[in-house]
Structures are given as C-alpha cells and as structure tokens.
PDB file of C-alpha atoms and ligand atoms in Angstrom:
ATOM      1  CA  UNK A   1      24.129  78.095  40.367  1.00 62.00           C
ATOM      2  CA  UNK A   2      27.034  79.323  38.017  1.00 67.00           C
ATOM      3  CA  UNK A   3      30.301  78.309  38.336  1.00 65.00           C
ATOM      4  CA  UNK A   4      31.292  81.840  38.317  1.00 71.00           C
ATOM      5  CA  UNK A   5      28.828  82.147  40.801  1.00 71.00           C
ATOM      6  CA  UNK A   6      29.830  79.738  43.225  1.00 67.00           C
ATOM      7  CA  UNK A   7      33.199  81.420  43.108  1.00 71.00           C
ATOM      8  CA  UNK A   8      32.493  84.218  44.675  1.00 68.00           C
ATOM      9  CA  UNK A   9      30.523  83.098  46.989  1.00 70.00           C
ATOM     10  CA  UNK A  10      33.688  81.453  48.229  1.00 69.00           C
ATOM     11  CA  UNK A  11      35.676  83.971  47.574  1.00 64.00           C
ATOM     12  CA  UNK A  12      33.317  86.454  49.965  1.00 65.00           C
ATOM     13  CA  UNK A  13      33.248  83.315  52.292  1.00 63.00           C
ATOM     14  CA  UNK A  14      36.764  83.271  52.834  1.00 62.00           C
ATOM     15  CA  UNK A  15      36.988  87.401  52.980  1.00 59.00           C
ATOM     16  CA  UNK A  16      34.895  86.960  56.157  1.00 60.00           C
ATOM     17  CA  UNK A  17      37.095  84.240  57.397  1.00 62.00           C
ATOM     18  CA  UNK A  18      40.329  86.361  56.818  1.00 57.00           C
ATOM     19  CA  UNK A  19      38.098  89.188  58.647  1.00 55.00           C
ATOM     20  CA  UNK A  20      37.421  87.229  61.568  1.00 56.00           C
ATOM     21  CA  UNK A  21      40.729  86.012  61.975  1.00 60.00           C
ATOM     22  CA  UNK A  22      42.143  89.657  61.903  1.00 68.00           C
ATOM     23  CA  UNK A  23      40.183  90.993  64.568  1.00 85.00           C
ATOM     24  CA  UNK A  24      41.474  89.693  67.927  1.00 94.00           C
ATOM     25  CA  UNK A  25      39.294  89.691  70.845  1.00 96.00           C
ATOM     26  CA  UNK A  26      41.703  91.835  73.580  1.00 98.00           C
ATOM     27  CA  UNK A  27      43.922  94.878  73.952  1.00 98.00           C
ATOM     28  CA  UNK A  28      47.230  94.916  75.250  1.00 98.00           C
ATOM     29  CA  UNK A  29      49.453  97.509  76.233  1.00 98.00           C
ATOM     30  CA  UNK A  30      53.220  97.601  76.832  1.00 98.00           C
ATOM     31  CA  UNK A  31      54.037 100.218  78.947  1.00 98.00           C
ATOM     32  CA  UNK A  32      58.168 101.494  77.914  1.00 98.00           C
ATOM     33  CA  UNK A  33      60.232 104.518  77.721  1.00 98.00           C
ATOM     34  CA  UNK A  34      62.785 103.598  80.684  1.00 98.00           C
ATOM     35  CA  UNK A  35      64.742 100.802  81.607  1.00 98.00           C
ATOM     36  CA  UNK A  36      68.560  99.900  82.505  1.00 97.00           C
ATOM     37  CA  UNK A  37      67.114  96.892  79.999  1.00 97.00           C
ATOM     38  CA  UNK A  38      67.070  97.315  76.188  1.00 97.00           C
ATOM     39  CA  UNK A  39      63.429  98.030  76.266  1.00 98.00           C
ATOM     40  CA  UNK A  40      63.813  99.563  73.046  1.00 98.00           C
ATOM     41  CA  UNK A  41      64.358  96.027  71.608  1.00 98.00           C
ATOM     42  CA  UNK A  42      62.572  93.938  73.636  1.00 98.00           C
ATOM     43  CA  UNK A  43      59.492  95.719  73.369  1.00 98.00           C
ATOM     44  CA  UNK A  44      58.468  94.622  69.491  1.00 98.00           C
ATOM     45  CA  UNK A  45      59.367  91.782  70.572  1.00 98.00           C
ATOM     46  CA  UNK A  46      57.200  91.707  73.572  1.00 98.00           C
ATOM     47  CA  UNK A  47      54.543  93.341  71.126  1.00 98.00           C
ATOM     48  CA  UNK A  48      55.123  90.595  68.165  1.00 98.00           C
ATOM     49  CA  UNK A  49      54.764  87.389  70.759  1.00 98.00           C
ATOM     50  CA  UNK A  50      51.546  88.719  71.676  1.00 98.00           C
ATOM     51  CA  UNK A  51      49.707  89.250  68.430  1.00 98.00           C
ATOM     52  CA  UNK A  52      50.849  86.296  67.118  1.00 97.00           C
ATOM     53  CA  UNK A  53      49.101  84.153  69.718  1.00 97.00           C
ATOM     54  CA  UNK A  54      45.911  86.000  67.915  1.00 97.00           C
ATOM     55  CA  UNK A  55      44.792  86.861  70.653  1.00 98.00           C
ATOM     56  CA  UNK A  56      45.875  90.641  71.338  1.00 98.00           C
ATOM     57  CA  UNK A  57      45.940  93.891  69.337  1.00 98.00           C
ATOM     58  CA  UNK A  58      48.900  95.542  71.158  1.00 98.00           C
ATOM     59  CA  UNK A  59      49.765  99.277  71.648  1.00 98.00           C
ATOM     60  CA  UNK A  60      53.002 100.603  73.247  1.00 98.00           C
ATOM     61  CA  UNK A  61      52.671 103.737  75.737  1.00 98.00           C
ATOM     62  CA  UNK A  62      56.621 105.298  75.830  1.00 98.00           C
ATOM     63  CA  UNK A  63      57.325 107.327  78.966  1.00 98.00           C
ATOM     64  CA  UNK A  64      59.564 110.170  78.492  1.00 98.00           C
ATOM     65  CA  UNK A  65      63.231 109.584  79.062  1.00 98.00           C
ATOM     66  CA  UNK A  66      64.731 109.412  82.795  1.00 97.00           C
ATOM     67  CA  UNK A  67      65.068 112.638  84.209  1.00 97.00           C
ATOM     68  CA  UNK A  68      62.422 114.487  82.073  1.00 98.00           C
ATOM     69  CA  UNK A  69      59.492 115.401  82.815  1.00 98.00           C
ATOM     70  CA  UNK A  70      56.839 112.692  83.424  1.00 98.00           C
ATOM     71  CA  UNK A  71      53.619 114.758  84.604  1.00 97.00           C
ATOM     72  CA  UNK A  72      51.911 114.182  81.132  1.00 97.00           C
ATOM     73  CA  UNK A  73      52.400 110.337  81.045  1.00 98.00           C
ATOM     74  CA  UNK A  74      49.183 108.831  82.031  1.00 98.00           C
ATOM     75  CA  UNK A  75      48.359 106.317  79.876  1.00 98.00           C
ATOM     76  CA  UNK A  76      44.528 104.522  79.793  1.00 98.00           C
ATOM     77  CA  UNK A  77      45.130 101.460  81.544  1.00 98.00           C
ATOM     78  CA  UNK A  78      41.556 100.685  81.567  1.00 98.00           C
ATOM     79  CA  UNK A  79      40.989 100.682  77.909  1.00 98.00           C
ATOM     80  CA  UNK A  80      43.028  97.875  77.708  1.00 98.00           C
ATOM     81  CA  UNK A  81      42.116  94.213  79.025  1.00 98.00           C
ATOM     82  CA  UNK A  82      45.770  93.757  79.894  1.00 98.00           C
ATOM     83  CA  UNK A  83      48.836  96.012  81.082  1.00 98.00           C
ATOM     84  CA  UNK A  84      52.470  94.593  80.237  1.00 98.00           C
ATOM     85  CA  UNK A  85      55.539  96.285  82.019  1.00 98.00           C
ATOM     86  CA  UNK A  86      58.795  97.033  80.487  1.00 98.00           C
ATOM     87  CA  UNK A  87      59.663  99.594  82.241  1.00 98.00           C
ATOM     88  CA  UNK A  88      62.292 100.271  85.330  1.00 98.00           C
ATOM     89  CA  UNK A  89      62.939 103.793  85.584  1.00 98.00           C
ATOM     90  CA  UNK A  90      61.685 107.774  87.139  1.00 98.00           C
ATOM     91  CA  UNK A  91      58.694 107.440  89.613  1.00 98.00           C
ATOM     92  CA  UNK A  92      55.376 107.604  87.614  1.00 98.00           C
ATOM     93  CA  UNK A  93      52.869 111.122  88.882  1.00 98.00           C
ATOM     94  CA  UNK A  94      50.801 110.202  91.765  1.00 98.00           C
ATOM     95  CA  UNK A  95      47.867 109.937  89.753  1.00 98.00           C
ATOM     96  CA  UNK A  96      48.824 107.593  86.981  1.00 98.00           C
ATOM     97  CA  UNK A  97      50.200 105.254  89.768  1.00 98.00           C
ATOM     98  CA  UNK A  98      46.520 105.494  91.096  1.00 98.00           C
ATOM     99  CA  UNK A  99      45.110 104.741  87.913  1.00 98.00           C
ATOM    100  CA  UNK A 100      47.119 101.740  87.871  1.00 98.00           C
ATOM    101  CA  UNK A 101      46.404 100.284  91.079  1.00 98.00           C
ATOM    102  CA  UNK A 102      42.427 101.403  90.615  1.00 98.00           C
ATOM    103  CA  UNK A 103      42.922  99.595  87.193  1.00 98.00           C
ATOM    104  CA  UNK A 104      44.122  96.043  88.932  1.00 98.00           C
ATOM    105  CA  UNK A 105      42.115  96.301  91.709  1.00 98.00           C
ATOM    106  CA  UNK A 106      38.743  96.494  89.465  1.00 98.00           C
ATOM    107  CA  UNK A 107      39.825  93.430  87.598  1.00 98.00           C
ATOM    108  CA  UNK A 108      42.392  94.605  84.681  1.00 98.00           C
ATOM    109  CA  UNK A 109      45.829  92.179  84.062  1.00 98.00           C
ATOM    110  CA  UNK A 110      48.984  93.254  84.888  1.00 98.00           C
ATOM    111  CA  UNK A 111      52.484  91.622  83.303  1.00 98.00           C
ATOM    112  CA  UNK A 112      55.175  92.053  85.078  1.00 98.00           C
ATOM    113  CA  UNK A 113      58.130  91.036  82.551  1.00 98.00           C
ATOM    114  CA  UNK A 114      61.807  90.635  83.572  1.00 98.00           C
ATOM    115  CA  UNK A 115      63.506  94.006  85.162  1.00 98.00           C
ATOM    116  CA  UNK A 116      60.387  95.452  85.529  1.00 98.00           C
ATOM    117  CA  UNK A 117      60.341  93.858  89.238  1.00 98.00           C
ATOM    118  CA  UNK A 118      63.292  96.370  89.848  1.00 98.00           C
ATOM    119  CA  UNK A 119      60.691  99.128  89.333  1.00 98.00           C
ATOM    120  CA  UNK A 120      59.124 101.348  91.881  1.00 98.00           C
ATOM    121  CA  UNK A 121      60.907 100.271  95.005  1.00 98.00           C
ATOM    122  CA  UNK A 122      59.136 102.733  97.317  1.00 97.00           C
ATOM    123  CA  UNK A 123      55.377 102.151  95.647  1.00 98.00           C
ATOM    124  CA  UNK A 124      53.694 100.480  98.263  1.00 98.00           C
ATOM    125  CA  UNK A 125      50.627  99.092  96.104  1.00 98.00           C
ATOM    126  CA  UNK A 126      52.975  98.034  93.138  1.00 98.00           C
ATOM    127  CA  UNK A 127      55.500  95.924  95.059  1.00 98.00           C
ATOM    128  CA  UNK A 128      51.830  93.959  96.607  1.00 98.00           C
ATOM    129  CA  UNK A 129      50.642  94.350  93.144  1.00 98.00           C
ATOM    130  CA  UNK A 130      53.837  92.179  91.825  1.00 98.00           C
ATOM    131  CA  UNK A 131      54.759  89.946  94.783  1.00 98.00           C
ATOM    132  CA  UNK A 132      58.093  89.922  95.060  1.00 98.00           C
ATOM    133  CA  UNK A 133      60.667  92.146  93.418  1.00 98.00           C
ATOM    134  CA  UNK A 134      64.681  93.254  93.617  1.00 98.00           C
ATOM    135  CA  UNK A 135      67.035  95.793  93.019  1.00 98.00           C
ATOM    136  CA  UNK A 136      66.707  99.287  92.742  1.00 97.00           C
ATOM    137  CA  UNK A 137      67.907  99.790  96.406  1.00 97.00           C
ATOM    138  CA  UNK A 138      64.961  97.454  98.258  1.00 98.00           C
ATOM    139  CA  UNK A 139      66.376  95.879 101.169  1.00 97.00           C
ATOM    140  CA  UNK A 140      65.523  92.725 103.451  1.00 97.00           C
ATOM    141  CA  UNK A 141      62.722  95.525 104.727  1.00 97.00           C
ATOM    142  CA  UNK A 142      60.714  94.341 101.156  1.00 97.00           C
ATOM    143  CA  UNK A 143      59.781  91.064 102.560  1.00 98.00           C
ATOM    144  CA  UNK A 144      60.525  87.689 102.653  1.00 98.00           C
ATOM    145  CA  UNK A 145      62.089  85.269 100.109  1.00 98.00           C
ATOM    146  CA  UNK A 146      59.694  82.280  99.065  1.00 98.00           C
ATOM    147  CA  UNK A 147      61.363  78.961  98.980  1.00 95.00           C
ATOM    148  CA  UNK A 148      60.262  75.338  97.855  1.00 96.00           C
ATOM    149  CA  UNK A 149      61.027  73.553 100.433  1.00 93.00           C
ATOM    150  CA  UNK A 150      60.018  70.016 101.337  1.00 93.00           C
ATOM    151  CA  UNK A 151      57.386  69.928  98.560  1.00 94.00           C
ATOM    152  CA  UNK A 152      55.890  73.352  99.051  1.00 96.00           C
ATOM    153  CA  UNK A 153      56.228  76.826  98.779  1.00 96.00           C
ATOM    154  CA  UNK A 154      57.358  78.634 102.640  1.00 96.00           C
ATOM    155  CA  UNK A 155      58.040  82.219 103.420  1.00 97.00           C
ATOM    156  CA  UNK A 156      62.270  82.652 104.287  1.00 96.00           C
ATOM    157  CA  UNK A 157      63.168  85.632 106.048  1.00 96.00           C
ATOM    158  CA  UNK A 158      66.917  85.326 106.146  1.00 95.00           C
ATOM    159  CA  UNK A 159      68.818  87.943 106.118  1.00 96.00           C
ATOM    160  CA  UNK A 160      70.751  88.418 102.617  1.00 95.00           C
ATOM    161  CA  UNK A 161      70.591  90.049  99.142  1.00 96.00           C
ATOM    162  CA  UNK A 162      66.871  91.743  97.333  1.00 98.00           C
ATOM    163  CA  UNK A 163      67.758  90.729  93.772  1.00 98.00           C
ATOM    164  CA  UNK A 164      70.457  89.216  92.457  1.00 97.00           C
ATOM    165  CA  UNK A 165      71.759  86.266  89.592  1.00 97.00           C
ATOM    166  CA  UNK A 166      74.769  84.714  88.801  1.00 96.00           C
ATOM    167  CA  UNK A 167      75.935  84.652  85.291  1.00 97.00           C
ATOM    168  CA  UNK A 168      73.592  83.678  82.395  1.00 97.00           C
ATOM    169  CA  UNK A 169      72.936  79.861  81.997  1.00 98.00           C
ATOM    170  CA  UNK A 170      70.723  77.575  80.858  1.00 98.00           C
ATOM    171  CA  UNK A 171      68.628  76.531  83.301  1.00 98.00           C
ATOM    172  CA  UNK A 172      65.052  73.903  83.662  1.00 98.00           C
ATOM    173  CA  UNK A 173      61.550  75.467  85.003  1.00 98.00           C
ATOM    174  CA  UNK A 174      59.785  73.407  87.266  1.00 98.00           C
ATOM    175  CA  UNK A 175      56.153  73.788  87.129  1.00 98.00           C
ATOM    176  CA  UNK A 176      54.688  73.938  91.026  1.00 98.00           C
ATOM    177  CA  UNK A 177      51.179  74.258  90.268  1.00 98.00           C
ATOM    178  CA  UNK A 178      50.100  72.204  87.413  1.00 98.00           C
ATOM    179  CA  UNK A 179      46.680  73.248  87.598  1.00 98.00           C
ATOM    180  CA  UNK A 180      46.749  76.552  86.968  1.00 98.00           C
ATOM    181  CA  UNK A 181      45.456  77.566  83.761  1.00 98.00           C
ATOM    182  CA  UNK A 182      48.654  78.658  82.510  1.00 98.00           C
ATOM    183  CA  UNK A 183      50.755  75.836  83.350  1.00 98.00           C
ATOM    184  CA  UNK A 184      47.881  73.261  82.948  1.00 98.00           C
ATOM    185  CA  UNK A 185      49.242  70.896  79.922  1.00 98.00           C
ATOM    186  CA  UNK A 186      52.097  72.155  80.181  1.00 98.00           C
ATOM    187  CA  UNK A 187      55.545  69.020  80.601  1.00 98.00           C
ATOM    188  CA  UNK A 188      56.517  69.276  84.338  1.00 98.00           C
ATOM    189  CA  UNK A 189      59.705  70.203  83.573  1.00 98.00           C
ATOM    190  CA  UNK A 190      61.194  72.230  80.599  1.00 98.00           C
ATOM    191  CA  UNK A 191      64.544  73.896  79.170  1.00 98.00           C
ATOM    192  CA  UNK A 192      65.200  77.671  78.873  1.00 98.00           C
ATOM    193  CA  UNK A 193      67.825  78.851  77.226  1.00 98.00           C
ATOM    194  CA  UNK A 194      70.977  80.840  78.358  1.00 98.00           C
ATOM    195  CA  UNK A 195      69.652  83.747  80.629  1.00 98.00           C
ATOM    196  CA  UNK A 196      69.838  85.028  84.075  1.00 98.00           C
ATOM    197  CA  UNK A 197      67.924  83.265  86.459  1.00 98.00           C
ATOM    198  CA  UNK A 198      66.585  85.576  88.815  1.00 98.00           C
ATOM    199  CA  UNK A 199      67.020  85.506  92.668  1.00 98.00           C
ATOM    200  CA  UNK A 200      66.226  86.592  95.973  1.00 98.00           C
ATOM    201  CA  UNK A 201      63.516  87.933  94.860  1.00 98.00           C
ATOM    202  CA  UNK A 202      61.337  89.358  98.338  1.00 98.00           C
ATOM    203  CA  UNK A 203      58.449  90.993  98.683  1.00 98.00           C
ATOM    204  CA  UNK A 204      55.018  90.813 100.832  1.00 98.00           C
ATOM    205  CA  UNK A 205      54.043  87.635  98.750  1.00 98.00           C
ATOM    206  CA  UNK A 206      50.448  88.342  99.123  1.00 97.00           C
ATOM    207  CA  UNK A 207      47.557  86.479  97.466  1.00 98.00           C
ATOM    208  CA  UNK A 208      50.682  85.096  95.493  1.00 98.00           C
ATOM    209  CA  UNK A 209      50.777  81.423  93.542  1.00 98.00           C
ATOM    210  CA  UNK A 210      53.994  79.803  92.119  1.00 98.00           C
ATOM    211  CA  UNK A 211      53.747  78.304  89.196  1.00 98.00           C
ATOM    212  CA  UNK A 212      57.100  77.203  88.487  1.00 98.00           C
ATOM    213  CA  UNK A 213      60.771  77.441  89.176  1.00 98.00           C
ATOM    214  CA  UNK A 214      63.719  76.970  88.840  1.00 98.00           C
ATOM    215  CA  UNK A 215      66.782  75.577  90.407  1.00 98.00           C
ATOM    216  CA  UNK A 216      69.834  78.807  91.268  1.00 98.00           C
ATOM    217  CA  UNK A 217      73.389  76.470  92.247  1.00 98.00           C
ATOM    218  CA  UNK A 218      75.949  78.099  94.307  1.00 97.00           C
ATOM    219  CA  UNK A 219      79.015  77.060  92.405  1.00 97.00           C
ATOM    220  CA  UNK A 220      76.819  78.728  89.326  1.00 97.00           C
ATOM    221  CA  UNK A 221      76.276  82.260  91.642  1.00 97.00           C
ATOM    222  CA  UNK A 222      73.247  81.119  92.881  1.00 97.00           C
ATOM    223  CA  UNK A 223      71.231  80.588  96.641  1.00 97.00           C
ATOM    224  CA  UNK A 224      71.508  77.124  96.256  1.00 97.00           C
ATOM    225  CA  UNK A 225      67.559  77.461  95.787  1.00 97.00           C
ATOM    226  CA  UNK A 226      64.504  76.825  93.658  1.00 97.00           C
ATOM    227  CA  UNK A 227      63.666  80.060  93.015  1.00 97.00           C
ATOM    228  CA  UNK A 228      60.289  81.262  91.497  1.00 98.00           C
ATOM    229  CA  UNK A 229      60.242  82.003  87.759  1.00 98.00           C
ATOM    230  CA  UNK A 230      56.886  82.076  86.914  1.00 98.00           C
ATOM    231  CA  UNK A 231      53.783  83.338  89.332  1.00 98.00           C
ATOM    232  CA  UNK A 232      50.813  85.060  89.669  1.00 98.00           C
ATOM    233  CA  UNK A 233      49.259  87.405  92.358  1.00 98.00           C
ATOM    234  CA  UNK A 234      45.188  88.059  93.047  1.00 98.00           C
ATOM    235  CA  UNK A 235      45.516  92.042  93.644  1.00 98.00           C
ATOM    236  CA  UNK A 236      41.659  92.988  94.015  1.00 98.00           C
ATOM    237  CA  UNK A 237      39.716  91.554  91.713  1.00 98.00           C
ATOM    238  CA  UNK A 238      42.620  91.741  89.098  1.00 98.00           C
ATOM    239  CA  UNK A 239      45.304  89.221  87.863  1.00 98.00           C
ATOM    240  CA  UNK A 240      48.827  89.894  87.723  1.00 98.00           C
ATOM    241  CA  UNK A 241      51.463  87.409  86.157  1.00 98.00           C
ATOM    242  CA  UNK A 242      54.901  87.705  87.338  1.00 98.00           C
ATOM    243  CA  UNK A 243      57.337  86.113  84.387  1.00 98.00           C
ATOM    244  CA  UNK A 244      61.260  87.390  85.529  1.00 98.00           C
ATOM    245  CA  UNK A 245      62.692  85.316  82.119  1.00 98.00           C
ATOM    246  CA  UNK A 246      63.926  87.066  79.204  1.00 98.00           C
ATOM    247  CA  UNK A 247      66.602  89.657  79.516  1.00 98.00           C
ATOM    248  CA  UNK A 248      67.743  90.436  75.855  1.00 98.00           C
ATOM    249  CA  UNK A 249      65.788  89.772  72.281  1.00 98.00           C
ATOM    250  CA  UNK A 250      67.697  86.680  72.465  1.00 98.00           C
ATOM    251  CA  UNK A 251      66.489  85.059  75.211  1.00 98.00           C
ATOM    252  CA  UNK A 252      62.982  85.947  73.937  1.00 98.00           C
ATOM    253  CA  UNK A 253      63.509  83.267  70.896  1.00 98.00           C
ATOM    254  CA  UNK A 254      63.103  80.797  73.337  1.00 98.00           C
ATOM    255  CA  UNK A 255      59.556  78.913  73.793  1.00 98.00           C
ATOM    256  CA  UNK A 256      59.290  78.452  77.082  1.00 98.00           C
ATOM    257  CA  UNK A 257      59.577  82.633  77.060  1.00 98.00           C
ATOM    258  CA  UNK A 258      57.434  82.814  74.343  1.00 98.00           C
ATOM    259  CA  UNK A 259      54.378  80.206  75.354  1.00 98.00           C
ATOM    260  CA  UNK A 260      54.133  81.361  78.859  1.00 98.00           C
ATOM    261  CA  UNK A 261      53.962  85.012  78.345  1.00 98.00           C
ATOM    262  CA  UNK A 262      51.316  83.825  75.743  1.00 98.00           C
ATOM    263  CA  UNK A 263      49.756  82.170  78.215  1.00 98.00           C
ATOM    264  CA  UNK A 264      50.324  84.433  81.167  1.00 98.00           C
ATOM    265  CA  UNK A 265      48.863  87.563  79.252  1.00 98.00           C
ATOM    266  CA  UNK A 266      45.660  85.613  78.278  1.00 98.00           C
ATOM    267  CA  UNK A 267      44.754  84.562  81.958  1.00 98.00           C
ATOM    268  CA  UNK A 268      45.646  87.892  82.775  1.00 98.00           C
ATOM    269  CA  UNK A 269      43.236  89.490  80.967  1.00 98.00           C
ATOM    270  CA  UNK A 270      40.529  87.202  81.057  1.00 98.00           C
ATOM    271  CA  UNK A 271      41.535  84.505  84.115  1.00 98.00           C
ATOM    272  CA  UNK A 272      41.077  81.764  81.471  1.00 98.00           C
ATOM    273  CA  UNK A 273      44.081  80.105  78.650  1.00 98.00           C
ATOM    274  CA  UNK A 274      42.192  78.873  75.582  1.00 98.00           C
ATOM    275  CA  UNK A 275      45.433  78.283  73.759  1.00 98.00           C
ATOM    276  CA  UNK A 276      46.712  74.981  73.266  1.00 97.00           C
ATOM    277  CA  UNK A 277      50.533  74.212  74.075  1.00 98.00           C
ATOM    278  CA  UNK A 278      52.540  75.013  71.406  1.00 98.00           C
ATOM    279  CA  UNK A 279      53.790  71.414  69.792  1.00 97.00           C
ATOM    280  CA  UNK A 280      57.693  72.962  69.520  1.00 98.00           C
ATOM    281  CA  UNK A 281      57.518  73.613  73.309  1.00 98.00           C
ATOM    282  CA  UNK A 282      60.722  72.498  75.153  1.00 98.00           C
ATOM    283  CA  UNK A 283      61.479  68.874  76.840  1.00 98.00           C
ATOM    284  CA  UNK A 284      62.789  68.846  80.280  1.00 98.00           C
ATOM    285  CA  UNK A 285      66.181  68.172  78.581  1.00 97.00           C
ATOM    286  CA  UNK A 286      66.160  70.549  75.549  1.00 98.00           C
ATOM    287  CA  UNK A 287      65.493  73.807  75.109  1.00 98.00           C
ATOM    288  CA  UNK A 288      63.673  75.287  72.059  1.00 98.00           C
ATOM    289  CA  UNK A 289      64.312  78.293  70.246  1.00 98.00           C
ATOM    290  CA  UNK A 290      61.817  80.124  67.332  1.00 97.00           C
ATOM    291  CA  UNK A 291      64.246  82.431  65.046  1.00 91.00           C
TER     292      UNK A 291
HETATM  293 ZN1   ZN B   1      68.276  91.105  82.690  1.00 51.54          ZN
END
C-alpha cells in the first residue's frame, strides 16, 4: 500500500472516531423560563456540564414569562431520556403537568436542581415526584423533615420552617449511601464551595434514598442538622435525582456540583453511571473549582 494511501485511510479512520465521539447516546432537556433564580444564567451552564460529560445532547424548553399565558407550553418530555428543572414559577396547564408525571411514572429521569424544589407547592404528584421540597408558601402540612440520626436516615415531624438556609458558606457533603451508583467511588466526604445549604426541606419522602449530606450549624443559621443534599426518589418506574446545590453560575464552578449532576443525570436516565470520578474531584478538606 502507498504511503499516500495509508494516509487516508487514517485520516477516514479518525473521521469516524471524531463521528462517534460527537454523537452522544441521550437527550436531555432543561426545562426554564421562570424562576426567582437567575435561570437565565444558570441554564447554559446547566446545559454545558451536561454535554461535556459526553453523554447528553441537551435542548432547553423556555416557558413564557410569569403572568403570561402558559396554555401553549407543553414540552415533549418523552422524547427525551432525561428532564432537568430550572424552573420555579406560574402553575404549568393541567395537561403538561400530566405529561410529566405520565413521563416519570413510565420510566423517564427527572432532575430536580436547586430552587426548583420551591416549585409547584400545591402539585400533588410533583412534590411525591421530588421528595421533599420548600418555600413557595408549603407549610409543616408538606411532610416531614428527614434527619440522620444515630447512623440512619428517620422521618422528623417537628413543627418549624418548609425551606430555609442561613447565609452562604462553605460547607462538606457526606455521602450516606455509598453504593448507589452515583455516589459509588465517590471520597466519603468532600468540599463545596460557598453556597446556601439548603434546609428543612419536608415532603412525603416516598420511595426516597439519601445519598449524602451535609452538616446546617445553628450559630451559621442552620437546624443544627445533617440535612440532605443529594437524593433520589423511585416515582413509578422512573428515577428522579434531587441535587438542592448550586444557586448562582458561581457555585456551579465547583466539582462536587459539577460531577454529581453528571452523575445524577446519567442514572437518571438510564439507572446506571458509566463515568468514572473525575480525578480534580474535591477532598473532604478542599474544595475544587473548574473556571
Ligand atoms: Zn439559591
């Protein structure tokens, strides 16, 4: 064979290669358009985190704005292997809240990212869907808190607040369940960076598994608590993973953000995580940040 030849052989070789690379093997949508968030920035972000683990081509469905009207917005959830949720804001129709629940229920992933567990406080299947959620006027009616308590996770029905944090800080995630496919690997403890660490969270805890938390200290504005971070709810036959970190582009730099939504989105759209842990991820001591 020719030299010249041989060259584009590899040439054509490596073409295929490229091709095979580019093509990732699930769809993603990121559901926007309201949020008392910056969804408007956190959203590419949310959108660039996923494609670069390889593994999802990502669209964006954008609601109308609050107070318009929202009768046309029914995006289709079932064309996609997973859902992710940006959005806190104007009650969806009837019918693309079925979708929605039809979609979960028949097997489809479901993110739940940061303020979207405000969301929806008076959807029934969405609150069960999540977990546990706050805010947006739910009261101790939504459910109970869940605690780690003596080396496991119990059910606390004291009275109190439905969603609350102190200021931001840097806080360490405690992984709960280290044999879940997205924590499995994973160091048993590991920095975030500044951000507010979410608490109080209740809800009807269904079907739910913690994977990790994090301690809240009083004298810091929180419960004095390990409250969960990181967890995932069986809704159906579909996966939902709840992640409550990353409230500005910011605090999405930081890997533990960045590897677990990874990781969360992949075993929520196909109950499996092929992807190895990332060797920048944080120590128990030290956060990490990607710029
Ligand atoms: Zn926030």
């Amino acid at each position: 064979m020719s030299l010249k030849k041989l060259s584009w052989m590899l040439i054509a070789v490596t073409l295929l290669a490229v091709q095979a690379q580019a093509a990732p093997p699930y769809k993603a949508l990121i559901v926007d358009g309201q949020n008392a968030h910056d969804w408007k920035n956190t959203t590419p972000v949310l959108k660039k985190i996923l494609e670069e683990s390889g593994l999802f081509a990502v669209e964006v469905a954008t609601s109308p704005a609050k107070g318009q009207d929202l009768s046309g917005f029914r995006p289709k959830f079932v064309a996609y292997d997973v859902i992710v949720s940006n959005y806190q804001g104007d009650d969806w129709p009837a019918e693309t809240r079925a979708d929605l629940v039809e979609y979960v229920q028949r097997g489809g992933g479901l993110v739940i990212y940061h303020f979207a567990c405000a969301a929806f406080p008076k959807w029934k299947e969405y609150n069960e869907m999540m977990g546990l959620g706050g805010w947006g006027g739910r009261t101790e009616k939504a459910g109970a808190y869940l605690r780690w308590k003596d080396g496991k996770i119990v059910r606390d029905n004291s009275p109190g607040k439905t969603g609350a944090h102190g200021p931001a800080q840097p806080f360490q995630i405690v992984v709960r369940e280290p044999n879940h496919p997205i924590t499995k690997g994973l160091p048993p403890a590991f920095m975030h960076v500044t951000d507010e660490l979410y608490g109080w969270l209740r809800g009807p805890g269904k079907n739910l598994t913690v994977l990790a938390t994090a301690f809240a200290p009083k004298e810091k504005g929180g419960a004095d608590e390990h409250e969960p971070i990181l967890f995932t709810v069986e809704f159906g036959k579909g996966r939902v993973f709840f992640d409550a970190l990353g409230h500005q582009p910011e605090q999405l730099k930081s890997v533990s953000f960045i590897a677990t939504l990874q990781r969360g989105a992949e075993w929520a759209a196909t109950g499996r995580v092929t992807q190895k842990v990332p060797a920048d991820f944080p120590t128990a001591d030290k956060a990490a940040v990607r710029e």
